[in-house]
Amino acid sequence: MIGEITRMSLDDEELPDADAFAPQPGARAFAPAEMRACPLCQRANAPTRMACLYCGAPLPGAHGADDLQLPTLRPLETWEQGYNIVLLPRAEAAADLPREVIGEAARVLRLEPTQLAGIITARVPLPLARTAQLEEVALIERRLMQLGLSVETVADETLAVERQPPQRMRRFEFRTEGLTAWANAETAGQHSAWADVTLLVAGRLSRRQIEVEERRGLRKTGEVVDTREFSDDERVLDIYLTEHAGHWRIRAEGFDYTCLGAQKSLLAVENFSRLLATLRTRATAVVLDDSYMSLRHLLQTAWPVAEQTSSGLRRDRPGRLHTEAITTVSNETQFTRYSRLRRHFVLRANTHR
């Protein structure tokens, strides 16, 4: 039996307008007795805060303040490991939930109500928030449970995006009993039985690079002398085998499609589609998820696309310097997180069959 998550359109289900949700409570003044003193700097903080506004130290919980407290949900640094609060699929559409529930849940998660409604409507496990603080995890889980929403926390350590990056494969050989994959011509092939191919996650990798060159004098501010922008977009397929066999990745460009035999075309886009169809035909128990492109806008809050800027300096002539700033924007880490999250739930479902 072939399990499949087909491409979906969130327009198929009408989402309520933002004005239809209960208005989120705005900031209000608190009485002096309601304020909490920071144990480190002794300054007063509102009872809604989990960390001191002034020094960042954790604030102790106050009796009766559970309904007031909100998570900070600061963006994590690239080196930080965190926890992903994932919304589990539910039978009801967003329109079937009370507006007050979605409005309050969005306030806790610091999301727009329409964003949360879209995540609910998708009906696949998607991240609501990512935090490095276990106290925030506990708070979010408790508040959402009170609102009737089911969530599960998946640690970055479980997804292992940085610790176990996908292995890019460049050539396949199909056999009756399975397939053999090669990362390059110098390494030995890796074999897998067709029954061990459990999950395919399809998507696209997008990368944009912006280069800005400035000329600087000793007493003058920078003058932009050149700006360049490059972008590329490529289809990608992640292949998961058994739980311990790792993670293969195929990129449409740079793959040897000789394994397709007579079906091989001159166009990489056609070959990629035929390769995917062949894998699905031979691996009869595989689950296909090709929904990333329709869902990626819902991942942006918890898993924003990575943006990195680097700069360099060179001397053009005495008293004249050139600086160059290069900004790179890529969705590769976001796609890998989505792919690993799908693996987490699909492998668990297979285990409990």
Coordinates of N, CA, C and O in Angstrom, one line a residue, residues 7 14-15 23 30 51 53 59 65 74 77 84 151 166 214 235 239 251 254 262 273 278 289 301 305 313 335 351:
R7 N 0.2 17.1 -2.9 CA 0.3 18.6 -2.9 C -1.1 19.1 -2.6 O -2.1 18.7 -3.1
E14 N -11.7 27.7 3.0 CA -11.7 29.1 3.2 C -11.3 29.5 4.6 O -11.8 29.0 5.6
L15 N -10.3 30.4 4.7 CA -9.8 30.8 6.0 C -10.5 32.0 6.5 O -10.8 32.9 5.6
P23 N -10.3 40.1 19.0 CA -9.2 41.0 19.1 C -8.2 40.5 20.2 O -8.7 40.1 21.2
F30 N -0.1 47.5 34.8 CA -0.2 46.6 35.9 C 0.0 47.4 37.2 O 0.8 48.3 37.3
A51 N 11.4 36.6 31.2 CA 12.8 37.0 31.4 C 12.8 38.5 31.6 O 11.9 39.3 31.1
L53 N 13.3 42.3 31.5 CA 13.4 43.3 30.3 C 14.7 44.0 30.3 O 15.2 44.4 29.2
L59 N 12.8 35.1 35.1 CA 12.0 35.6 36.2 C 11.2 34.4 36.8 O 10.7 33.5 36.1
A65 N -0.3 34.0 38.0 CA 0.0 34.8 36.8 C 0.1 33.9 35.6 O 0.6 34.3 34.5
R74 N 12.4 34.6 21.3 CA 13.4 35.4 20.6 C 14.0 34.5 19.5 O 14.1 33.3 19.6
E77 N 20.2 32.0 17.6 CA 21.4 32.2 16.8 C 21.6 30.9 16.0 O 21.1 29.8 16.4
N84 N 11.4 22.5 19.1 CA 10.3 22.9 18.1 C 9.0 22.4 18.6 O 8.8 21.2 18.8
V151 N -0.1 19.4 20.7 CA 1.2 19.7 20.2 C 2.2 18.6 20.7 O 2.0 17.9 21.7
P166 N 22.4 15.8 5.2 CA 22.1 14.8 4.1 C 23.3 14.5 3.2 O 24.1 15.4 3.0
E214 N 31.5 49.1 -2.2 CA 31.6 50.5 -1.9 C 33.0 51.0 -2.0 O 34.0 50.2 -1.7
R235 N 15.2 21.8 -8.2 CA 14.4 20.8 -7.6 C 15.3 19.9 -6.8 O 16.4 19.6 -7.1
I239 N 15.6 11.3 0.2 CA 15.2 9.8 0.3 C 15.6 9.3 1.6 O 16.8 9.4 2.0
R251 N 19.8 16.4 -6.1 CA 19.5 17.7 -6.7 C 19.4 17.5 -8.2 O 20.2 16.8 -8.8
G254 N 23.3 18.2 -11.9 CA 24.5 17.5 -11.4 C 24.3 16.0 -11.1 O 25.1 15.4 -10.5
A262 N 16.2 4.0 -21.4 CA 15.6 4.6 -22.6 C 14.7 5.8 -22.2 O 14.3 6.6 -23.1
S273 N 11.6 14.3 -12.9 CA 10.2 13.8 -12.7 C 10.1 12.3 -13.0 O 9.4 11.6 -12.2
T278 N 9.8 6.6 -11.1 CA 10.4 5.3 -11.0 C 10.6 4.8 -9.6 O 10.4 3.7 -9.2
D289 N 5.9 12.9 0.1 CA 5.5 14.3 0.6 C 6.0 15.3 -0.4 O 7.3 15.5 -0.5
T301 N 7.8 31.7 10.3 CA 7.9 32.2 11.7 C 8.9 31.4 12.6 O 9.7 31.9 13.2
V305 N 14.0 31.5 6.6 CA 15.1 31.2 5.7 C 16.4 31.8 6.2 O 16.4 32.9 6.9
L313 N 37.6 43.8 2.9 CA 38.2 45.1 2.7 C 39.4 44.9 1.9 O 40.2 44.0 2.1
F335 N 14.3 23.7 4.4 CA 13.8 22.5 3.8 C 14.3 21.3 4.5 O 13.5 20.3 4.7
T351 N 6.6 2.4 12.8 CA 6.9 1.6 13.9 C 5.7 1.1 14.7 O 5.7 -0.1 15.2

